[in-house]
mmCIF file of C-alpha atoms in Angstrom:
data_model
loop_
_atom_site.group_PDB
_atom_site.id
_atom_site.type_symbol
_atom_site.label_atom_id
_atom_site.label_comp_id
_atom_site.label_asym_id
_atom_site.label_seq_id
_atom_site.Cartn_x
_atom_site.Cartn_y
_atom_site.Cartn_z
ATOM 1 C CA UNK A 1 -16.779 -55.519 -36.684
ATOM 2 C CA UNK A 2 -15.755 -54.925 -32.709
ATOM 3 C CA UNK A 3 -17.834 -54.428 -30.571
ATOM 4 C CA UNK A 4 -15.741 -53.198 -28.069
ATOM 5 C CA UNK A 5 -17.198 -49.127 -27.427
ATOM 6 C CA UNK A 6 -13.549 -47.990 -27.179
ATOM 7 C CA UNK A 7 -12.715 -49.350 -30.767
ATOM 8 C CA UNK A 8 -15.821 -47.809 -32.277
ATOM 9 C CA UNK A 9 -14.958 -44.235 -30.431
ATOM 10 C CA UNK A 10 -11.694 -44.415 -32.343
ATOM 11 C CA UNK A 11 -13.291 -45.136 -35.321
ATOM 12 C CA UNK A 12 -15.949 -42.636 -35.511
ATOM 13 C CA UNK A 13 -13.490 -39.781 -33.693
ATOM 14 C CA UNK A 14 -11.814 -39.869 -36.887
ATOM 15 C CA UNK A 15 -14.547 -39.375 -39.213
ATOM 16 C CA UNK A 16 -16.073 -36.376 -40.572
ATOM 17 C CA UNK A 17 -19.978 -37.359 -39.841
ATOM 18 C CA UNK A 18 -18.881 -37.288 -36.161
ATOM 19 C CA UNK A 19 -17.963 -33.956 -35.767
ATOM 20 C CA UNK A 20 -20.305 -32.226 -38.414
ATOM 21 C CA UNK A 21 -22.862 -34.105 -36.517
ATOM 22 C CA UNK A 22 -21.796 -32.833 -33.194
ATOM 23 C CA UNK A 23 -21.400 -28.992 -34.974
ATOM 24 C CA UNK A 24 -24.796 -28.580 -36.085
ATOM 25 C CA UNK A 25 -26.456 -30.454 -32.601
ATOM 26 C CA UNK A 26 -24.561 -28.373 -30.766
ATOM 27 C CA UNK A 27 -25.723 -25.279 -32.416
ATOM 28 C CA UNK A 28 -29.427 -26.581 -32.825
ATOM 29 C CA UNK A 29 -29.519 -26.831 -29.076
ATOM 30 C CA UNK A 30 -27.736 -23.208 -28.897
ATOM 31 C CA UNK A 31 -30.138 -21.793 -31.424
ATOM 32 C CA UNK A 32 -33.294 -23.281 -29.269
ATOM 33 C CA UNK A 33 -31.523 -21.452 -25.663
ATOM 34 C CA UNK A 34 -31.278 -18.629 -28.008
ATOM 35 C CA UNK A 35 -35.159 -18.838 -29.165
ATOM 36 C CA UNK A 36 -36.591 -19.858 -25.369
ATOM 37 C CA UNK A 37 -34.358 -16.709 -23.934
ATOM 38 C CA UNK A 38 -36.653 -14.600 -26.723
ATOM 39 C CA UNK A 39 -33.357 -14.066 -28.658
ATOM 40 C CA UNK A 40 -31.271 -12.476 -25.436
ATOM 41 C CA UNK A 41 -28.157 -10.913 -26.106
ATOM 42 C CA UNK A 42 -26.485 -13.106 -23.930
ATOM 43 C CA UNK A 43 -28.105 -16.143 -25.424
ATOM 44 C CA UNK A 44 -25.427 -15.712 -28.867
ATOM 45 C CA UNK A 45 -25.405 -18.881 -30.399
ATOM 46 C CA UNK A 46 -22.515 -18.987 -31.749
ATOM 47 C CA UNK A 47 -20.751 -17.873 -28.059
ATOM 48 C CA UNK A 48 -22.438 -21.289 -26.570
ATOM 49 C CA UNK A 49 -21.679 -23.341 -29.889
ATOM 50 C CA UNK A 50 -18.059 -22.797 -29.672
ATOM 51 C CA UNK A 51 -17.667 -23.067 -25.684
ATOM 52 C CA UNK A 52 -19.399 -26.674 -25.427
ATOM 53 C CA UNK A 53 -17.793 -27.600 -28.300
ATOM 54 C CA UNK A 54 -14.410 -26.497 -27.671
ATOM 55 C CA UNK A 55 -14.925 -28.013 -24.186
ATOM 56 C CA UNK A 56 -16.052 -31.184 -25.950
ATOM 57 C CA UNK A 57 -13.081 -31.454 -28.246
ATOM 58 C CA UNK A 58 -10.550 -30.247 -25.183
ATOM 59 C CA UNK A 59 -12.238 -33.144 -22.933
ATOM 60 C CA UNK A 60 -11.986 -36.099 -25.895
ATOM 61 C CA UNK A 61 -8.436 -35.471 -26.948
ATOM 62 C CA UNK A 62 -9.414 -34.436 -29.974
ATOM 63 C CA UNK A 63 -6.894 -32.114 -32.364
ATOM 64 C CA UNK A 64 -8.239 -29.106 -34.220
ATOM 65 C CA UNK A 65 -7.381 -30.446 -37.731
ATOM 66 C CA UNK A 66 -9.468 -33.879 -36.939
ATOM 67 C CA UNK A 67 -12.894 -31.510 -35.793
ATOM 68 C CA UNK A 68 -12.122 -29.257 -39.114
ATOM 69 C CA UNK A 69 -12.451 -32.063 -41.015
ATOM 70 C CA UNK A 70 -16.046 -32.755 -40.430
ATOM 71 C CA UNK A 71 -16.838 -29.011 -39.609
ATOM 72 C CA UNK A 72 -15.202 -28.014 -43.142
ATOM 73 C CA UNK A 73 -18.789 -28.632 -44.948
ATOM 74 C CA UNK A 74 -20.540 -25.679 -42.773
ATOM 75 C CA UNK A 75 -17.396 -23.703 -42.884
ATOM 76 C CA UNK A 76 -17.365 -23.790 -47.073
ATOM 77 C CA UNK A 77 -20.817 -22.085 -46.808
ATOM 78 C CA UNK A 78 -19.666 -18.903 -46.003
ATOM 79 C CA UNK A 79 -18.376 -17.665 -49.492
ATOM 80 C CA UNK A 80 -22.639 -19.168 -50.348
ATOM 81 C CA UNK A 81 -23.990 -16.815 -48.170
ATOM 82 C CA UNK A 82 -22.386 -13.473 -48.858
ATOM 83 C CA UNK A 83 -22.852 -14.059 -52.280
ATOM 84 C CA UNK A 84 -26.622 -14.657 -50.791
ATOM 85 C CA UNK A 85 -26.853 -11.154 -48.997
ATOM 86 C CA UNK A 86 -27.443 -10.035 -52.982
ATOM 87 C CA UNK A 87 -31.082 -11.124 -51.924
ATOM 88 C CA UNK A 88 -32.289 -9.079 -49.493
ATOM 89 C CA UNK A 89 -30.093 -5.807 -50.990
ATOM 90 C CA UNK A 90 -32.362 -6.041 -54.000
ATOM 91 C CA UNK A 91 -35.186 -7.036 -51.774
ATOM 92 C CA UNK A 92 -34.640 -3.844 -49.990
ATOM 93 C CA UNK A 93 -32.959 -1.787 -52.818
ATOM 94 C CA UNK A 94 -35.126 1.620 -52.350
ATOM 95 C CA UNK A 95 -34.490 2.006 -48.786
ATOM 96 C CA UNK A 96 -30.714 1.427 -49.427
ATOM 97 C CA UNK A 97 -30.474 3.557 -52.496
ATOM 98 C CA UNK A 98 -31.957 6.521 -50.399
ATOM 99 C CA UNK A 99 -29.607 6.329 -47.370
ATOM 100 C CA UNK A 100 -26.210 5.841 -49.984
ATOM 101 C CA UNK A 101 -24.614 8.735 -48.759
ATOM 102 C CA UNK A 102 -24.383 8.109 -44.937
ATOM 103 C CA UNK A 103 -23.609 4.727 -45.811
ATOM 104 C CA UNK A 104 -20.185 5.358 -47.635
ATOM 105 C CA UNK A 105 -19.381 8.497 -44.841
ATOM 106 C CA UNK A 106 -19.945 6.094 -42.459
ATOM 107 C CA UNK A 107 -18.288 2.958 -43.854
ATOM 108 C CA UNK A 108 -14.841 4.870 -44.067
ATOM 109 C CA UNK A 109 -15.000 6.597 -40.828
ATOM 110 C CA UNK A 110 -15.865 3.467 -39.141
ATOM 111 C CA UNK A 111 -13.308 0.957 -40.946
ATOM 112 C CA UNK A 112 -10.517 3.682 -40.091
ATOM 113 C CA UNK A 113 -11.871 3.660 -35.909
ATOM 114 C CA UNK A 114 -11.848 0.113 -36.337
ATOM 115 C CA UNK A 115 -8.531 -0.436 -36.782
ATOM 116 C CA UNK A 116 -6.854 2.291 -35.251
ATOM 117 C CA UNK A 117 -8.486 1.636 -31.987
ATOM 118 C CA UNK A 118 -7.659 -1.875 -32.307
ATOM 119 C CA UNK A 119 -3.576 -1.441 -33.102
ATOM 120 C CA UNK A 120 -3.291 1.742 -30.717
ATOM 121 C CA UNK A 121 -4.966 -0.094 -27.642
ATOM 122 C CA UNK A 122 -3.035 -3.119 -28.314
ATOM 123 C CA UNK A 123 0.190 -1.620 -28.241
ATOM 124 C CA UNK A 124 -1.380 0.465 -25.325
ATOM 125 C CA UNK A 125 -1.363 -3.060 -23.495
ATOM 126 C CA UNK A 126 1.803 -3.747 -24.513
ATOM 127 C CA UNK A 127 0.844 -6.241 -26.748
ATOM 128 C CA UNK A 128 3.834 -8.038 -28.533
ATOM 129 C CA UNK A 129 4.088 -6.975 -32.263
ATOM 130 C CA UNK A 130 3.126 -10.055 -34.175
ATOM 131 C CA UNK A 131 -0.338 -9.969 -31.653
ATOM 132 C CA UNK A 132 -0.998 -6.523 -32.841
ATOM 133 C CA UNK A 133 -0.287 -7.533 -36.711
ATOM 134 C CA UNK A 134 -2.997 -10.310 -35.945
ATOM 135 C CA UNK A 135 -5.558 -7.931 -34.031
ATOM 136 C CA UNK A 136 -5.531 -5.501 -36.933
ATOM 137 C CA UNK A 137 -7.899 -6.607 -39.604
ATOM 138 C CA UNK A 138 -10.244 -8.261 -36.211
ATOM 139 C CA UNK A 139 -13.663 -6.346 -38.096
ATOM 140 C CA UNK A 140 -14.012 -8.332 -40.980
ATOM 141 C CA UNK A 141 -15.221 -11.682 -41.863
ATOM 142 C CA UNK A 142 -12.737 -14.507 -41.363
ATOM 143 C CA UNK A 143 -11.746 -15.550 -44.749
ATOM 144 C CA UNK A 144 -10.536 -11.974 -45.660
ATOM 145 C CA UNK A 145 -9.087 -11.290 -42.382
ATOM 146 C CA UNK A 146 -7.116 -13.998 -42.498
ATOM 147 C CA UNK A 147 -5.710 -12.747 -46.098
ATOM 148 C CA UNK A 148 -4.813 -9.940 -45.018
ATOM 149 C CA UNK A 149 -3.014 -11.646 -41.582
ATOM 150 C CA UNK A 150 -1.232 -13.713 -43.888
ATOM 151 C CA UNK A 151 -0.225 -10.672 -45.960
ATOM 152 C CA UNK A 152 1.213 -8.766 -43.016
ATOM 153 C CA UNK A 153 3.347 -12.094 -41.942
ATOM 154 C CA UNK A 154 1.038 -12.519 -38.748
ATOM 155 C CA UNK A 155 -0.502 -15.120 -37.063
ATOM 156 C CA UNK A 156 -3.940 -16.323 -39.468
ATOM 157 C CA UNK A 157 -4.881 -18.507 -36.867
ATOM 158 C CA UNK A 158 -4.792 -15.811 -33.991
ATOM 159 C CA UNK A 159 -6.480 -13.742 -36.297
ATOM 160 C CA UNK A 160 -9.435 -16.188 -37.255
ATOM 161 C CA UNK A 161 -10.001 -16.513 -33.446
ATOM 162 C CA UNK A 162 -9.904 -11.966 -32.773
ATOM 163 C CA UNK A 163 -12.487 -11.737 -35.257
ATOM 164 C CA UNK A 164 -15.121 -14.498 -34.142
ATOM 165 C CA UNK A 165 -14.345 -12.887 -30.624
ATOM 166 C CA UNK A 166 -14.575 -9.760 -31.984
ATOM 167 C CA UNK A 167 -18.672 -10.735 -34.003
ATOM 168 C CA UNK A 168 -19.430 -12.172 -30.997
ATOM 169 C CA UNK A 169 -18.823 -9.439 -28.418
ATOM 170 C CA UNK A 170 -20.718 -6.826 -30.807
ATOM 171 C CA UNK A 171 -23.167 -9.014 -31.485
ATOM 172 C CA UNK A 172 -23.990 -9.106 -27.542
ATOM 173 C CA UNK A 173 -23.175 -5.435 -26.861
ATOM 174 C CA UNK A 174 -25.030 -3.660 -29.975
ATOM 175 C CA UNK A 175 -29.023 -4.543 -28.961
ATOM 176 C CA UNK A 176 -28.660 -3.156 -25.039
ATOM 177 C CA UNK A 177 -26.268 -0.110 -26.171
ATOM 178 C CA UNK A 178 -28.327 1.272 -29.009
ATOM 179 C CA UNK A 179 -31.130 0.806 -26.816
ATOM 180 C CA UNK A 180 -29.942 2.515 -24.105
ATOM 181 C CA UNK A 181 -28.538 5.486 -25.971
ATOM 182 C CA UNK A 182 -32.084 5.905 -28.139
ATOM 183 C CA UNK A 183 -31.355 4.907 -31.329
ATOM 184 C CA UNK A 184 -34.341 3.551 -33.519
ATOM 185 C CA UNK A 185 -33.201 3.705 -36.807
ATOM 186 C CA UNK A 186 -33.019 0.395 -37.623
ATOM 187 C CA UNK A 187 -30.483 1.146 -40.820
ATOM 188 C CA UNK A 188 -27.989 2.961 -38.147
ATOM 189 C CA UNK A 189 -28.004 0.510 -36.021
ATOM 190 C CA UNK A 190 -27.762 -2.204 -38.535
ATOM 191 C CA UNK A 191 -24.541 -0.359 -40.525
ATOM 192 C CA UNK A 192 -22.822 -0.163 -37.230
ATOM 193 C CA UNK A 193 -23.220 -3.760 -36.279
ATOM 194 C CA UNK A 194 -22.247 -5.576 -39.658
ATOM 195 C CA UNK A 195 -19.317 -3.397 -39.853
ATOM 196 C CA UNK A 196 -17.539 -3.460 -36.362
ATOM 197 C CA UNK A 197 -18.867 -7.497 -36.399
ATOM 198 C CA UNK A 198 -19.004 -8.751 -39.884
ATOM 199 C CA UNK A 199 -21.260 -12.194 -40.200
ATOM 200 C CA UNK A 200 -21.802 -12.534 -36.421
ATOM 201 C CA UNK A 201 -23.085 -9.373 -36.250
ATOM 202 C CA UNK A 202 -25.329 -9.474 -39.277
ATOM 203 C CA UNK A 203 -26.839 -12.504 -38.291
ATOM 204 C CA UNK A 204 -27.731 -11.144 -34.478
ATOM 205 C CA UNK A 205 -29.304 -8.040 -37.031
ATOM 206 C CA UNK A 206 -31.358 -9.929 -39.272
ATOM 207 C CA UNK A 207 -32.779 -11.461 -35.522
ATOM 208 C CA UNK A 208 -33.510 -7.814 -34.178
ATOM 209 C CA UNK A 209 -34.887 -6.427 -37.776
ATOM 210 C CA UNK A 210 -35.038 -7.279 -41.401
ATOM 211 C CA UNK A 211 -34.211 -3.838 -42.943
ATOM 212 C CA UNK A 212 -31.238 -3.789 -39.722
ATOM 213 C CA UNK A 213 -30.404 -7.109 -41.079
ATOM 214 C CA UNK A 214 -29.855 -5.713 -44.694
ATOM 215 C CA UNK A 215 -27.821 -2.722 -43.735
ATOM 216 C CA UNK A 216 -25.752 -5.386 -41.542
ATOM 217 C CA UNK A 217 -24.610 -7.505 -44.762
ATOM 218 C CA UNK A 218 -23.809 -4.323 -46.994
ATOM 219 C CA UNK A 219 -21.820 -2.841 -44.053
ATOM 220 C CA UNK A 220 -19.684 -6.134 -43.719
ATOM 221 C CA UNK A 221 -19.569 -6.629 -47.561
ATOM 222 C CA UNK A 222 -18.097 -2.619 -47.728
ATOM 223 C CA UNK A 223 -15.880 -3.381 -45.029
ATOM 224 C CA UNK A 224 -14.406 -6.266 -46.263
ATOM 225 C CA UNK A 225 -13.129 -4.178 -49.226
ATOM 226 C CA UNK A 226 -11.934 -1.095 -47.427
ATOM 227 C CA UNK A 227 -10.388 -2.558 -44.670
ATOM 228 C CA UNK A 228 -8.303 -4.441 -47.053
ATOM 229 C CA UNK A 229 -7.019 -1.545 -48.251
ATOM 230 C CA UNK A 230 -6.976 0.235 -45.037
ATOM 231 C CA UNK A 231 -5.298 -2.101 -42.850
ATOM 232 C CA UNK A 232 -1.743 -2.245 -44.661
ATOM 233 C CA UNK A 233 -1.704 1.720 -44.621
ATOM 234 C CA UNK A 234 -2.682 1.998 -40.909
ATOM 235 C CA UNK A 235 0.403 -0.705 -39.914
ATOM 236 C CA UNK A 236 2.937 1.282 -41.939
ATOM 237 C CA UNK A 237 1.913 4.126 -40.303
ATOM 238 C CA UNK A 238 0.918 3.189 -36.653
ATOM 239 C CA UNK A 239 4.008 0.723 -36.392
ATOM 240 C CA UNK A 240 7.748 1.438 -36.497
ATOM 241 C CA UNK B 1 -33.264 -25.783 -54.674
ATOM 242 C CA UNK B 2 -30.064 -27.235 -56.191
ATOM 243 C CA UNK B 3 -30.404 -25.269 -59.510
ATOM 244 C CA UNK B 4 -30.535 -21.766 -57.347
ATOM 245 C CA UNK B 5 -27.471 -23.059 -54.981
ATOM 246 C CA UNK B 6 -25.989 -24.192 -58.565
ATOM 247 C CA UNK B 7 -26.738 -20.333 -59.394
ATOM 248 C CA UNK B 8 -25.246 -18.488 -56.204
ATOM 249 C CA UNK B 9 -21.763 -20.957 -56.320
ATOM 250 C CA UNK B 10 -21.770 -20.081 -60.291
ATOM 251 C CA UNK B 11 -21.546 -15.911 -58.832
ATOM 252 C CA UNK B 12 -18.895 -17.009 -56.509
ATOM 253 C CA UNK B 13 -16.904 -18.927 -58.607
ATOM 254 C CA UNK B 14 -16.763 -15.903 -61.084
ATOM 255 C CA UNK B 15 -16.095 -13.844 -58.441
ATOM 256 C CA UNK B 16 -13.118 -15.449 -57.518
ATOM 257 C CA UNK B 17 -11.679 -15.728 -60.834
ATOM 258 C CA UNK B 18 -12.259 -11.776 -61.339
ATOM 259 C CA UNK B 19 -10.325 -11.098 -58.254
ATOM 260 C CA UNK B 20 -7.284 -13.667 -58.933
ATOM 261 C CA UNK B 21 -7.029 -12.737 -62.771
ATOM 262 C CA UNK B 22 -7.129 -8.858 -61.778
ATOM 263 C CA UNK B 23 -5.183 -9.227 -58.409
ATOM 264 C CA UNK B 24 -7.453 -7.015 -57.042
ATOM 265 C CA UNK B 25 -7.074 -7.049 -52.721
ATOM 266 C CA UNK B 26 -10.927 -8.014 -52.479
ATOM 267 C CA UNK B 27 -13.169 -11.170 -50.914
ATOM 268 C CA UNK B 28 -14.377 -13.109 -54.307
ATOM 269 C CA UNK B 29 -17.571 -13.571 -52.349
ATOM 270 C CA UNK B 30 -18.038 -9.976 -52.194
ATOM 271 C CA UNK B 31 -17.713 -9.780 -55.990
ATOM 272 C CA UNK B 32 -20.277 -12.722 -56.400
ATOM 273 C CA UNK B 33 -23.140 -10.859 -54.119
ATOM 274 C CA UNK B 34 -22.254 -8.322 -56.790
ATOM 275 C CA UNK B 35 -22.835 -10.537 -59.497
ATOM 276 C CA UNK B 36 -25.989 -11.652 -58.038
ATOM 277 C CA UNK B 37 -27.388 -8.304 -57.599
ATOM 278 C CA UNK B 38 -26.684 -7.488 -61.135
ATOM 279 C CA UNK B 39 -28.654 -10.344 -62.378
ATOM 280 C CA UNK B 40 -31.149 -9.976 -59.807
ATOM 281 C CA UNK B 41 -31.981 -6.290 -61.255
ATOM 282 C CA UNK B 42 -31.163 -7.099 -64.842
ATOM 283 C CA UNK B 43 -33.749 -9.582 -65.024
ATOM 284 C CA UNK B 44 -36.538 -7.054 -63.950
ATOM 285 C CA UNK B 45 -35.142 -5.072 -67.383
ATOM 286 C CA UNK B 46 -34.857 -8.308 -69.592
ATOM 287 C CA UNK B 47 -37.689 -10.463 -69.994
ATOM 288 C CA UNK B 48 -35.544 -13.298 -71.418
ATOM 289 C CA UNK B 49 -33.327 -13.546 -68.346
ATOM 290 C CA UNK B 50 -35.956 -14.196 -65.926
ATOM 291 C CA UNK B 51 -35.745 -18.056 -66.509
ATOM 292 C CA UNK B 52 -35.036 -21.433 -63.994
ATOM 293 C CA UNK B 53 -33.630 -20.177 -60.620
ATOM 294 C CA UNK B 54 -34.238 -16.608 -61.280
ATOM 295 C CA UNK B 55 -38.191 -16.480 -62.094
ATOM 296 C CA UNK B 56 -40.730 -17.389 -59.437
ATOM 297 C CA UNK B 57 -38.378 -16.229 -56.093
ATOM 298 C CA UNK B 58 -36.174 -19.743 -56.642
ATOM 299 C CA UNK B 59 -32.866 -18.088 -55.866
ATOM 300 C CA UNK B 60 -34.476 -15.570 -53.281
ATOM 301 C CA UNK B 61 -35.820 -18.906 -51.465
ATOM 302 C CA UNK B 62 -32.485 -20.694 -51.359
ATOM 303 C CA UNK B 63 -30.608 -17.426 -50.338
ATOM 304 C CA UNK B 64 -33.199 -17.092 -47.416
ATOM 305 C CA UNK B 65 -32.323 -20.309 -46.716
ATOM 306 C CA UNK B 66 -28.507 -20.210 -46.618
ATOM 307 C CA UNK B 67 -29.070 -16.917 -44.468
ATOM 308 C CA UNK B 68 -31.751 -18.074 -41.820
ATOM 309 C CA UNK B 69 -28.417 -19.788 -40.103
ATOM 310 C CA UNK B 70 -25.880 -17.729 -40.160
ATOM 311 C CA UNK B 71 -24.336 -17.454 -37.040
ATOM 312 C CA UNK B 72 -23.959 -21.410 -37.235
ATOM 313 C CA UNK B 73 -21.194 -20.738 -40.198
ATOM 314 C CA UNK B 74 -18.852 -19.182 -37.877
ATOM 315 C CA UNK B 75 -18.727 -22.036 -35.408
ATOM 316 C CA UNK B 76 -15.905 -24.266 -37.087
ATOM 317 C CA UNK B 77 -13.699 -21.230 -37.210
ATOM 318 C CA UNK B 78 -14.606 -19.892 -33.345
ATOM 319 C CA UNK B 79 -13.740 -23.515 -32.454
ATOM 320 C CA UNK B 80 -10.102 -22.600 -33.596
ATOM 321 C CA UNK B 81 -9.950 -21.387 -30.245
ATOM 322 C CA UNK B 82 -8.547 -24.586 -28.529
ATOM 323 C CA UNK B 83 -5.371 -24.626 -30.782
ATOM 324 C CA UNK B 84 -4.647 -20.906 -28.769
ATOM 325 C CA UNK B 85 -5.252 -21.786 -25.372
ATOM 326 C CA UNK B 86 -1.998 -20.980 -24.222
ATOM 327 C CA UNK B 87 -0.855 -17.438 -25.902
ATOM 328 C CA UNK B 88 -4.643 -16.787 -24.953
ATOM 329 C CA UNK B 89 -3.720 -18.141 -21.215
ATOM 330 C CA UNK B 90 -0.600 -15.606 -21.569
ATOM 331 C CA UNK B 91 -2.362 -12.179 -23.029
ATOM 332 C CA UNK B 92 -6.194 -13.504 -23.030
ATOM 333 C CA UNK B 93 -7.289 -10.115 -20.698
ATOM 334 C CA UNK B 94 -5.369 -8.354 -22.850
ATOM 335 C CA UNK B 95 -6.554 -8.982 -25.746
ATOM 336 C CA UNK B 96 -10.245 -9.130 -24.618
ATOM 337 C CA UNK B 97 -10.328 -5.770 -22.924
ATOM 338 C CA UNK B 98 -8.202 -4.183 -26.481
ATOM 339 C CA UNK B 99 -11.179 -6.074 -28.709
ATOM 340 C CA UNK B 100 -14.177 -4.911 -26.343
ATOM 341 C CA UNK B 101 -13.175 -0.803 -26.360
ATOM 342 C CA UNK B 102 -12.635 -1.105 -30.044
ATOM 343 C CA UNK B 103 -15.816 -2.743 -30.951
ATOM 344 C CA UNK B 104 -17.459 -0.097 -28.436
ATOM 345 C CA UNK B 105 -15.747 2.401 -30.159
ATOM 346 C CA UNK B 106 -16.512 1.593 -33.709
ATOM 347 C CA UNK B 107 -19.992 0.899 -33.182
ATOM 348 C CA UNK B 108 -20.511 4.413 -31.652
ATOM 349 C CA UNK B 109 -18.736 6.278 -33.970
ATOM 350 C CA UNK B 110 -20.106 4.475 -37.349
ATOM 351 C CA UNK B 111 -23.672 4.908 -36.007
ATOM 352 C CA UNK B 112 -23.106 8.235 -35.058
ATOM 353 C CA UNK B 113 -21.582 8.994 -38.390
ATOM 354 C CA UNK B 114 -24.108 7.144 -40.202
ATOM 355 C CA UNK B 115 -27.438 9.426 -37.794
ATOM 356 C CA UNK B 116 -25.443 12.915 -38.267
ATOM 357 C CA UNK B 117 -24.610 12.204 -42.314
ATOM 358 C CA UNK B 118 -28.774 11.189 -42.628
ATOM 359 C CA UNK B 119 -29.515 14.278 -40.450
ATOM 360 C CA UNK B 120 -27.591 16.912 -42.759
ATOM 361 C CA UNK B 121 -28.681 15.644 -45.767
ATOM 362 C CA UNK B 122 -32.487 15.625 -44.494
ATOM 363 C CA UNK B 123 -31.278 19.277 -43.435
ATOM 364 C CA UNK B 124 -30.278 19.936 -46.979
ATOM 365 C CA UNK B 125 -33.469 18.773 -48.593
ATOM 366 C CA UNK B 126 -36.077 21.621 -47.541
ATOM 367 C CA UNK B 127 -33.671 23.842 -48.765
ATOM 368 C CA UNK B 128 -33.562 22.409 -52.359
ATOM 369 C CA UNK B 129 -37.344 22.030 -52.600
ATOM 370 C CA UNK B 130 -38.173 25.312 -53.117
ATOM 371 C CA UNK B 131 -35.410 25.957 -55.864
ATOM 372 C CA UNK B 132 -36.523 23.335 -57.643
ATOM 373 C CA UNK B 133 -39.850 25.759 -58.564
ATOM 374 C CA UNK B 134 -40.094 27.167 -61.545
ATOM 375 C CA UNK B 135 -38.697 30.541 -61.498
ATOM 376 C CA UNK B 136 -41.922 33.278 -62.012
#
């Protein structure tokens, strides 16, 4: 056993309990700004997370693959937790039964401004063509976005990185817009949120309002489904 | 605790193997909620269902529990971010000002959709109240 700090920093760098220790007291301290600032918008916990973090691993050397390999446990528990969002549908079943109709009208109205906006701005930009390819699917949750990246021969990774940028900008935006523009109805403002920012933006919901919260997770569950579908159309037909 | 996580991976896991033995261009995940839900409102039906993780809110306690952090799930992948400094140092504007408009966009129109959908069908209801009388 050395004693020598240096050795012991190369040791632990390497191991997983490292950096899923550093993941979740990074966020804990996030989560607390988040709670102190009375949940502001600008407060998004998973923004600050992934700056100090980033800045951490950017300042220590530290590659990508290493931080993934402690970070991998939280990561897994996405696939848990929308098969968890199951709980609060059928907590919440009457209320979503009732407003069925608007849902679907406005699941496939949004998906389809979702990613025509996204591939007709980018190009707009001038945007090279495998960036576009990666921008498309940007609304859905990461493990299915990056499917359908892969799919369309772009860039997963770029992907993976549009649509946490993408959750966390609506997350931020939706609370001050809706309010400014009058909106109270929390199952609106919920839909719109979980399906133009997937997870990020349910979870910044389910902070504003339970029943917004609920909406949030069937809009991004929806989504995930018809933007699969969607995407591959919209490229064929947006790109030549 | 462990038997309702035991119960929500169980959903998951045959929601994958639906979508990979069907091919079907769908999340497993998304299959599993559906799974869940099916359960969830089949054992309100079937007395004999309503046993270890689903009887006495177990699984609606650990799925409250795997949701009450959600936002910290997405960390690991946001951190991706550092392996695309560079094209992000190239076409990082870019590609913030294309992702801002569309998420402005899309939440506008889907909640606008969603208000003007619930508005015409409240619209519609009034009307098919009084039909719904018995004829004298």
């Amino acid at each position: 056993m050395s004693t020598n700090p240096f050795s012991l920093w190369v040791y632990l760098s390497q191991t997983p309990l490292l950096w899923l220790t550093v993941t979740l007291l990074v966020y804990v301290i996030a989560d607390a700004l988040s709670l102190a600032t009375g949940r502001h918008p600008f407060a998004n916990p998973v923004f600050h997370s992934m700056w100090m973090i980033a800045a951490f691993l950017l300042l220590t050397g530290t590659s990508y693959t290493t931080y993934f390999g402690g970070a991998q446990f939280v990561h897994f528990l996405l696939g848990p937790a929308t098969v968890a969002l199951a709980v609060p549908l059928y907590e919440n079943r009457r209320i979503v039964a009732k407003a069925i109709l608007p849902m679907l009208v406005a699941l496939v109205v949004g998906c389809a401004t979702a990613i025509v906006s996204v591939v007709l701005l980018a190009q707009a930009f001038g945007l090279p063509r495998e960036i576009v390819l990666s921008l498309a699917p940007k609304s859905v949750t990461a493990a299915v976005a990056m499917g359908i990246s892969e799919s369309l021969g772009a860039d997963a990774s770029l992907t993976a990185v549009a649509v946490i940028l993408t959750g966390i900008m609506g997350a931020i935006i939706v609370t001050p817009l809706m309010n400014r523009m009058g909106i109270t109805d929390y199952r609106a403002r919920g839909f719109a949120v979980g399906l133009a920012s997937h997870g990020i933006g349910t979870a910044r919901a389910f902070q504003v309002d339970a029943v917004a919260g609920v909406f949030a997770g069937i809009a991004m569950s929806l989504n995930a489904l018809v933007t699969s579908l969607l995407v591959p159309i919209a490229v064929t037909l947006l790109m030549r | 605790m462990i038997a309702s996580l035991c119960l929500i991976l169980l959903c998951q896991l045959a929601g994958e193997i639906f979508v990979r033995a069907l091919a079907l261009p769908m999340p497993g995940p998304v299959i599993g909620m559906m799974i869940l839900l099916a359960l969830l409102l089949a054992r309100d039906r079937l007395g004999w269902l309503a046993r270890g993780p689903l009887q006495g809110g177990g699984v609606e306690a650990g799925a409250s529990g795997l949701l009450a952090h959600l936002s910290l799930l997405f960390v690991p992948a946001g951190v991706g971010i550092v392996q695309k400094l560079d094209l992000l140092a190239a076409h990082g504007l870019a590609i913030a000002a294309v992702l801002a408009i569309s998420v402005l966009l899309t939440l506008l129109v889907t909640v606008a959709t969603f208000l003007l959908v619930g508005r015409l069908m409240a619209r519609g209801q009034p009307d098919e109240q009084p039909s719904e009388r018995p004829m004298p």
